[in-house]
């Protein structure tokens, strides 16, 4: 399949990697705006864009669906609505995190689903909406204390996203084949997709 979709997907994932690297740099105190609040706002933009890239990149399994999804959801910030509609267009749109279990004598690779903590669709909704709230300008007339509560540390959220994507499956709308996506292959450290055919 030489239609440029794999390249598009990989480019989106490379963008996610770059954005999360910047967020990690901020959380480690190696980069700062000089204001803790501004730092949180800055990382919120990077995380939100990373989540949007995950959602929309997954729709590259079908150009028509991607076009429809982007037209409908480009201006949405309600993650529940966005994910619900993406699921309607492509039920298998969400990345499926896996680990390589073993390779048999015939060279067939066997993968297991990741069982430890990663960014689930429910987590996606929570994190996306938290980031969206941070993006709004603070009302100077409110009596509420100005603070940002991410429920857990930004570093932990980033770890969950990275665990989701490190090695994952991406399913197509109209074919049995799948992509196995490696976010940092041993050959060059870049994102690559590998076509695979599932076996029971």
PDB file of C-alpha atoms in Angstrom, residues 7-195:
ATOM      1  CA  UNK A   7       4.236   8.621   5.976  1.00  0.00           C
ATOM      2  CA  UNK A   8       1.448  10.930   7.125  1.00  0.00           C
ATOM      3  CA  UNK A   9       0.867   8.822  10.213  1.00  0.00           C
ATOM      4  CA  UNK A  10       4.572   8.683  11.065  1.00  0.00           C
ATOM      5  CA  UNK A  11       4.935  12.445  10.620  1.00  0.00           C
ATOM      6  CA  UNK A  12       2.088  13.005  13.077  1.00  0.00           C
ATOM      7  CA  UNK A  13       3.679  10.642  15.589  1.00  0.00           C
ATOM      8  CA  UNK A  14       7.060  12.359  15.201  1.00  0.00           C
ATOM      9  CA  UNK A  15       5.292  15.630  16.004  1.00  0.00           C
ATOM     10  CA  UNK A  16       3.819  14.014  19.132  1.00  0.00           C
ATOM     11  CA  UNK A  17       7.296  12.876  20.185  1.00  0.00           C
ATOM     12  CA  UNK A  18       8.737  16.359  19.738  1.00  0.00           C
ATOM     13  CA  UNK A  19       5.946  17.978  21.728  1.00  0.00           C
ATOM     14  CA  UNK A  20       6.221  15.479  24.579  1.00  0.00           C
ATOM     15  CA  UNK A  21       9.993  15.963  24.647  1.00  0.00           C
ATOM     16  CA  UNK A  22       9.417  19.688  25.188  1.00  0.00           C
ATOM     17  CA  UNK A  23       6.913  18.952  27.957  1.00  0.00           C
ATOM     18  CA  UNK A  24       9.417  16.639  29.655  1.00  0.00           C
ATOM     19  CA  UNK A  25      12.043  19.357  29.426  1.00  0.00           C
ATOM     20  CA  UNK A  26       9.712  21.731  31.263  1.00  0.00           C
ATOM     21  CA  UNK A  27       8.733  19.182  33.934  1.00  0.00           C
ATOM     22  CA  UNK A  28      12.422  18.510  34.649  1.00  0.00           C
ATOM     23  CA  UNK A  29      13.011  22.210  35.202  1.00  0.00           C
ATOM     24  CA  UNK A  30      15.336  22.579  32.211  1.00  0.00           C
ATOM     25  CA  UNK A  31      13.020  25.011  30.416  1.00  0.00           C
ATOM     26  CA  UNK A  32      10.759  27.664  31.931  1.00  0.00           C
ATOM     27  CA  UNK A  33       8.873  30.809  31.042  1.00  0.00           C
ATOM     28  CA  UNK A  34       9.770  32.188  34.451  1.00  0.00           C
ATOM     29  CA  UNK A  35       6.244  31.621  35.772  1.00  0.00           C
ATOM     30  CA  UNK A  36       4.864  28.315  37.043  1.00  0.00           C
ATOM     31  CA  UNK A  37       1.388  29.192  35.794  1.00  0.00           C
ATOM     32  CA  UNK A  38       2.697  30.109  32.359  1.00  0.00           C
ATOM     33  CA  UNK A  39       4.684  26.859  32.289  1.00  0.00           C
ATOM     34  CA  UNK A  40       1.479  24.912  32.942  1.00  0.00           C
ATOM     35  CA  UNK A  41      -0.312  26.830  30.213  1.00  0.00           C
ATOM     36  CA  UNK A  42       2.555  26.151  27.814  1.00  0.00           C
ATOM     37  CA  UNK A  43       2.623  22.396  28.474  1.00  0.00           C
ATOM     38  CA  UNK A  44      -1.175  22.301  28.256  1.00  0.00           C
ATOM     39  CA  UNK A  45      -0.971  23.504  24.655  1.00  0.00           C
ATOM     40  CA  UNK A  46       1.640  20.867  23.803  1.00  0.00           C
ATOM     41  CA  UNK A  47      -0.298  18.038  25.451  1.00  0.00           C
ATOM     42  CA  UNK A  48      -3.608  19.050  23.898  1.00  0.00           C
ATOM     43  CA  UNK A  49      -2.039  19.203  20.429  1.00  0.00           C
ATOM     44  CA  UNK A  50      -0.419  15.817  21.045  1.00  0.00           C
ATOM     45  CA  UNK A  51      -3.802  14.288  21.875  1.00  0.00           C
ATOM     46  CA  UNK A  52      -5.364  15.842  18.794  1.00  0.00           C
ATOM     47  CA  UNK A  53      -2.553  14.385  16.674  1.00  0.00           C
ATOM     48  CA  UNK A  54      -3.201  10.934  18.141  1.00  0.00           C
ATOM     49  CA  UNK A  55      -6.904  11.166  17.306  1.00  0.00           C
ATOM     50  CA  UNK A  56      -6.587  12.603  13.819  1.00  0.00           C
ATOM     51  CA  UNK A  57      -3.538  10.580  12.783  1.00  0.00           C
ATOM     52  CA  UNK A  58      -5.488   7.437  13.543  1.00  0.00           C
ATOM     53  CA  UNK A  59      -8.071   8.514  10.992  1.00  0.00           C
ATOM     54  CA  UNK A  60      -5.476   8.283   8.206  1.00  0.00           C
ATOM     55  CA  UNK A  61      -6.646   4.694   7.854  1.00  0.00           C
ATOM     56  CA  UNK A  62      -9.153   6.210   5.478  1.00  0.00           C
ATOM     57  CA  UNK A  63      -8.713   9.572   3.764  1.00  0.00           C
ATOM     58  CA  UNK A  64     -12.438  10.163   3.386  1.00  0.00           C
ATOM     59  CA  UNK A  65     -13.062   9.540   7.067  1.00  0.00           C
ATOM     60  CA  UNK A  66     -10.148  11.782   8.001  1.00  0.00           C
ATOM     61  CA  UNK A  67     -11.586  14.603   5.905  1.00  0.00           C
ATOM     62  CA  UNK A  68     -15.012  14.145   7.475  1.00  0.00           C
ATOM     63  CA  UNK A  69     -13.552  13.917  10.980  1.00  0.00           C
ATOM     64  CA  UNK A  70     -11.401  17.001  10.583  1.00  0.00           C
ATOM     65  CA  UNK A  71     -14.252  19.049   9.121  1.00  0.00           C
ATOM     66  CA  UNK A  72     -16.529  18.093  12.004  1.00  0.00           C
ATOM     67  CA  UNK A  73     -14.126  18.171  14.912  1.00  0.00           C
ATOM     68  CA  UNK A  74     -11.382  20.684  14.135  1.00  0.00           C
ATOM     69  CA  UNK A  75     -13.081  23.275  16.347  1.00  0.00           C
ATOM     70  CA  UNK A  76     -14.314  20.902  19.047  1.00  0.00           C
ATOM     71  CA  UNK A  77     -12.795  20.924  22.501  1.00  0.00           C
ATOM     72  CA  UNK A  78     -15.288  18.576  24.133  1.00  0.00           C
ATOM     73  CA  UNK A  79     -13.260  15.372  24.119  1.00  0.00           C
ATOM     74  CA  UNK A  80     -16.231  13.113  24.870  1.00  0.00           C
ATOM     75  CA  UNK A  81     -18.025  14.368  21.778  1.00  0.00           C
ATOM     76  CA  UNK A  82     -14.908  14.178  19.641  1.00  0.00           C
ATOM     77  CA  UNK A  83     -14.057  10.601  20.648  1.00  0.00           C
ATOM     78  CA  UNK A  84     -17.658   9.490  20.326  1.00  0.00           C
ATOM     79  CA  UNK A  85     -17.823  10.789  16.774  1.00  0.00           C
ATOM     80  CA  UNK A  86     -14.415   9.386  15.872  1.00  0.00           C
ATOM     81  CA  UNK A  87     -15.587   6.014  17.178  1.00  0.00           C
ATOM     82  CA  UNK A  88     -18.706   6.288  15.044  1.00  0.00           C
ATOM     83  CA  UNK A  89     -16.588   6.850  11.938  1.00  0.00           C
ATOM     84  CA  UNK A  90     -13.980   4.235  12.778  1.00  0.00           C
ATOM     85  CA  UNK A  91     -14.566   2.010  15.858  1.00  0.00           C
ATOM     86  CA  UNK A  92     -10.924   0.897  15.865  1.00  0.00           C
ATOM     87  CA  UNK A  93      -9.452   4.391  15.647  1.00  0.00           C
ATOM     88  CA  UNK A  94      -7.803   4.396  19.082  1.00  0.00           C
ATOM     89  CA  UNK A  95      -4.216   3.061  19.275  1.00  0.00           C
ATOM     90  CA  UNK A  96      -3.879  -0.341  20.898  1.00  0.00           C
ATOM     91  CA  UNK A  97      -0.693  -0.586  22.984  1.00  0.00           C
ATOM     92  CA  UNK A  98       1.201  -3.858  22.673  1.00  0.00           C
ATOM     93  CA  UNK A  99       4.493  -5.516  23.595  1.00  0.00           C
ATOM     94  CA  UNK A 100       6.426  -8.098  21.583  1.00  0.00           C
ATOM     95  CA  UNK A 101       6.012 -11.404  23.430  1.00  0.00           C
ATOM     96  CA  UNK A 102       7.994 -13.757  21.211  1.00  0.00           C
ATOM     97  CA  UNK A 103       8.842 -14.756  17.646  1.00  0.00           C
ATOM     98  CA  UNK A 104       8.259 -18.402  16.705  1.00  0.00           C
ATOM     99  CA  UNK A 105      10.449 -20.634  14.548  1.00  0.00           C
ATOM    100  CA  UNK A 106       8.638 -19.464  11.418  1.00  0.00           C
ATOM    101  CA  UNK A 107       9.336 -15.808  12.116  1.00  0.00           C
ATOM    102  CA  UNK A 108       5.760 -15.071  13.153  1.00  0.00           C
ATOM    103  CA  UNK A 109       5.708 -12.361  15.820  1.00  0.00           C
ATOM    104  CA  UNK A 110       3.359 -12.724  18.774  1.00  0.00           C
ATOM    105  CA  UNK A 111       2.256  -9.578  20.583  1.00  0.00           C
ATOM    106  CA  UNK A 112       0.511  -9.175  23.910  1.00  0.00           C
ATOM    107  CA  UNK A 113      -1.746  -6.306  24.929  1.00  0.00           C
ATOM    108  CA  UNK A 114      -0.204  -3.895  27.421  1.00  0.00           C
ATOM    109  CA  UNK A 115      -1.684  -4.579  30.846  1.00  0.00           C
ATOM    110  CA  UNK A 116      -0.050  -1.852  32.910  1.00  0.00           C
ATOM    111  CA  UNK A 117      -1.044   1.809  33.050  1.00  0.00           C
ATOM    112  CA  UNK A 118      -1.362   3.736  29.782  1.00  0.00           C
ATOM    113  CA  UNK A 119      -3.582   6.529  28.467  1.00  0.00           C
ATOM    114  CA  UNK A 120      -7.002   4.930  28.005  1.00  0.00           C
ATOM    115  CA  UNK A 121      -9.817   6.602  26.094  1.00  0.00           C
ATOM    116  CA  UNK A 122     -11.324   7.637  29.436  1.00  0.00           C
ATOM    117  CA  UNK A 123      -7.971   9.162  30.438  1.00  0.00           C
ATOM    118  CA  UNK A 124      -7.844  10.889  27.060  1.00  0.00           C
ATOM    119  CA  UNK A 125     -11.151  12.634  27.769  1.00  0.00           C
ATOM    120  CA  UNK A 126     -10.034  13.724  31.239  1.00  0.00           C
ATOM    121  CA  UNK A 127      -6.661  15.052  30.129  1.00  0.00           C
ATOM    122  CA  UNK A 128      -7.973  16.783  27.009  1.00  0.00           C
ATOM    123  CA  UNK A 129     -10.636  18.636  28.958  1.00  0.00           C
ATOM    124  CA  UNK A 130      -8.167  19.629  31.691  1.00  0.00           C
ATOM    125  CA  UNK A 131      -5.851  21.080  29.050  1.00  0.00           C
ATOM    126  CA  UNK A 132      -8.744  22.867  27.392  1.00  0.00           C
ATOM    127  CA  UNK A 133      -9.710  24.555  30.660  1.00  0.00           C
ATOM    128  CA  UNK A 134      -6.180  25.833  31.131  1.00  0.00           C
ATOM    129  CA  UNK A 135      -6.194  27.438  27.690  1.00  0.00           C
ATOM    130  CA  UNK A 136      -8.942  29.887  28.614  1.00  0.00           C
ATOM    131  CA  UNK A 137      -7.819  33.318  29.825  1.00  0.00           C
ATOM    132  CA  UNK A 138      -8.271  33.717  33.563  1.00  0.00           C
ATOM    133  CA  UNK A 139     -11.214  35.927  34.551  1.00  0.00           C
ATOM    134  CA  UNK A 140      -9.691  38.749  36.657  1.00  0.00           C
ATOM    135  CA  UNK A 141     -13.031  39.333  38.413  1.00  0.00           C
ATOM    136  CA  UNK A 142     -13.526  35.791  39.697  1.00  0.00           C
ATOM    137  CA  UNK A 143     -13.135  35.015  43.370  1.00  0.00           C
ATOM    138  CA  UNK A 144     -11.695  31.592  42.639  1.00  0.00           C
ATOM    139  CA  UNK A 145      -8.058  30.996  43.435  1.00  0.00           C
ATOM    140  CA  UNK A 146      -5.919  30.920  40.304  1.00  0.00           C
ATOM    141  CA  UNK A 147      -4.394  27.468  40.196  1.00  0.00           C
ATOM    142  CA  UNK A 148      -4.105  24.517  37.836  1.00  0.00           C
ATOM    143  CA  UNK A 149      -4.997  21.001  38.961  1.00  0.00           C
ATOM    144  CA  UNK A 150      -4.037  18.244  36.533  1.00  0.00           C
ATOM    145  CA  UNK A 151      -5.272  15.578  39.009  1.00  0.00           C
ATOM    146  CA  UNK A 152      -1.875  13.859  38.680  1.00  0.00           C
ATOM    147  CA  UNK A 153       1.562  15.136  37.719  1.00  0.00           C
ATOM    148  CA  UNK A 154       2.215  16.280  34.163  1.00  0.00           C
ATOM    149  CA  UNK A 155       5.141  13.838  34.062  1.00  0.00           C
ATOM    150  CA  UNK A 156       2.768  10.949  34.841  1.00  0.00           C
ATOM    151  CA  UNK A 157       0.350  12.030  32.111  1.00  0.00           C
ATOM    152  CA  UNK A 158       3.214  12.119  29.612  1.00  0.00           C
ATOM    153  CA  UNK A 159       4.333   8.645  30.715  1.00  0.00           C
ATOM    154  CA  UNK A 160       0.818   7.336  30.074  1.00  0.00           C
ATOM    155  CA  UNK A 161       0.767   8.818  26.573  1.00  0.00           C
ATOM    156  CA  UNK A 162       4.211   7.405  25.826  1.00  0.00           C
ATOM    157  CA  UNK A 163       3.164   3.986  27.130  1.00  0.00           C
ATOM    158  CA  UNK A 164       0.104   4.065  24.883  1.00  0.00           C
ATOM    159  CA  UNK A 165       2.144   4.837  21.787  1.00  0.00           C
ATOM    160  CA  UNK A 166       5.556   3.203  22.314  1.00  0.00           C
ATOM    161  CA  UNK A 167       4.524   0.137  20.310  1.00  0.00           C
ATOM    162  CA  UNK A 168       0.932   0.057  19.136  1.00  0.00           C
ATOM    163  CA  UNK A 169      -1.514  -1.317  16.594  1.00  0.00           C
ATOM    164  CA  UNK A 170      -3.508   0.846  14.241  1.00  0.00           C
ATOM    165  CA  UNK A 171      -6.482  -0.730  12.495  1.00  0.00           C
ATOM    166  CA  UNK A 172      -7.922   0.114   9.097  1.00  0.00           C
ATOM    167  CA  UNK A 173     -11.556   0.719   8.302  1.00  0.00           C
ATOM    168  CA  UNK A 174     -11.804  -1.436   5.212  1.00  0.00           C
ATOM    169  CA  UNK A 175      -9.088  -4.116   5.343  1.00  0.00           C
ATOM    170  CA  UNK A 176      -7.905  -6.904   7.586  1.00  0.00           C
ATOM    171  CA  UNK A 177      -4.269  -5.801   7.632  1.00  0.00           C
ATOM    172  CA  UNK A 178      -3.037  -3.653  10.478  1.00  0.00           C
ATOM    173  CA  UNK A 179      -0.103  -1.392  11.176  1.00  0.00           C
ATOM    174  CA  UNK A 180       2.346  -2.202  13.918  1.00  0.00           C
ATOM    175  CA  UNK A 181       3.747   1.202  14.862  1.00  0.00           C
ATOM    176  CA  UNK A 182       7.138   1.508  16.561  1.00  0.00           C
ATOM    177  CA  UNK A 183       7.779   5.011  17.891  1.00  0.00           C
ATOM    178  CA  UNK A 184      11.569   4.583  18.007  1.00  0.00           C
ATOM    179  CA  UNK A 185      12.879   1.774  15.817  1.00  0.00           C
ATOM    180  CA  UNK A 186      16.359   0.402  16.388  1.00  0.00           C
ATOM    181  CA  UNK A 187      17.372   1.266  12.817  1.00  0.00           C
ATOM    182  CA  UNK A 188      17.162   5.055  13.167  1.00  0.00           C
ATOM    183  CA  UNK A 189      15.200   5.955  16.305  1.00  0.00           C
ATOM    184  CA  UNK A 190      12.297   7.255  14.216  1.00  0.00           C
ATOM    185  CA  UNK A 191       8.651   6.249  13.936  1.00  0.00           C
ATOM    186  CA  UNK A 192       7.954   3.454  11.457  1.00  0.00           C
ATOM    187  CA  UNK A 193       4.856   1.478  10.531  1.00  0.00           C
ATOM    188  CA  UNK A 194       4.970  -2.185   9.586  1.00  0.00           C
ATOM    189  CA  UNK A 195       2.129  -3.911   7.769  1.00  0.00           C
TER     190      UNK A 195
END
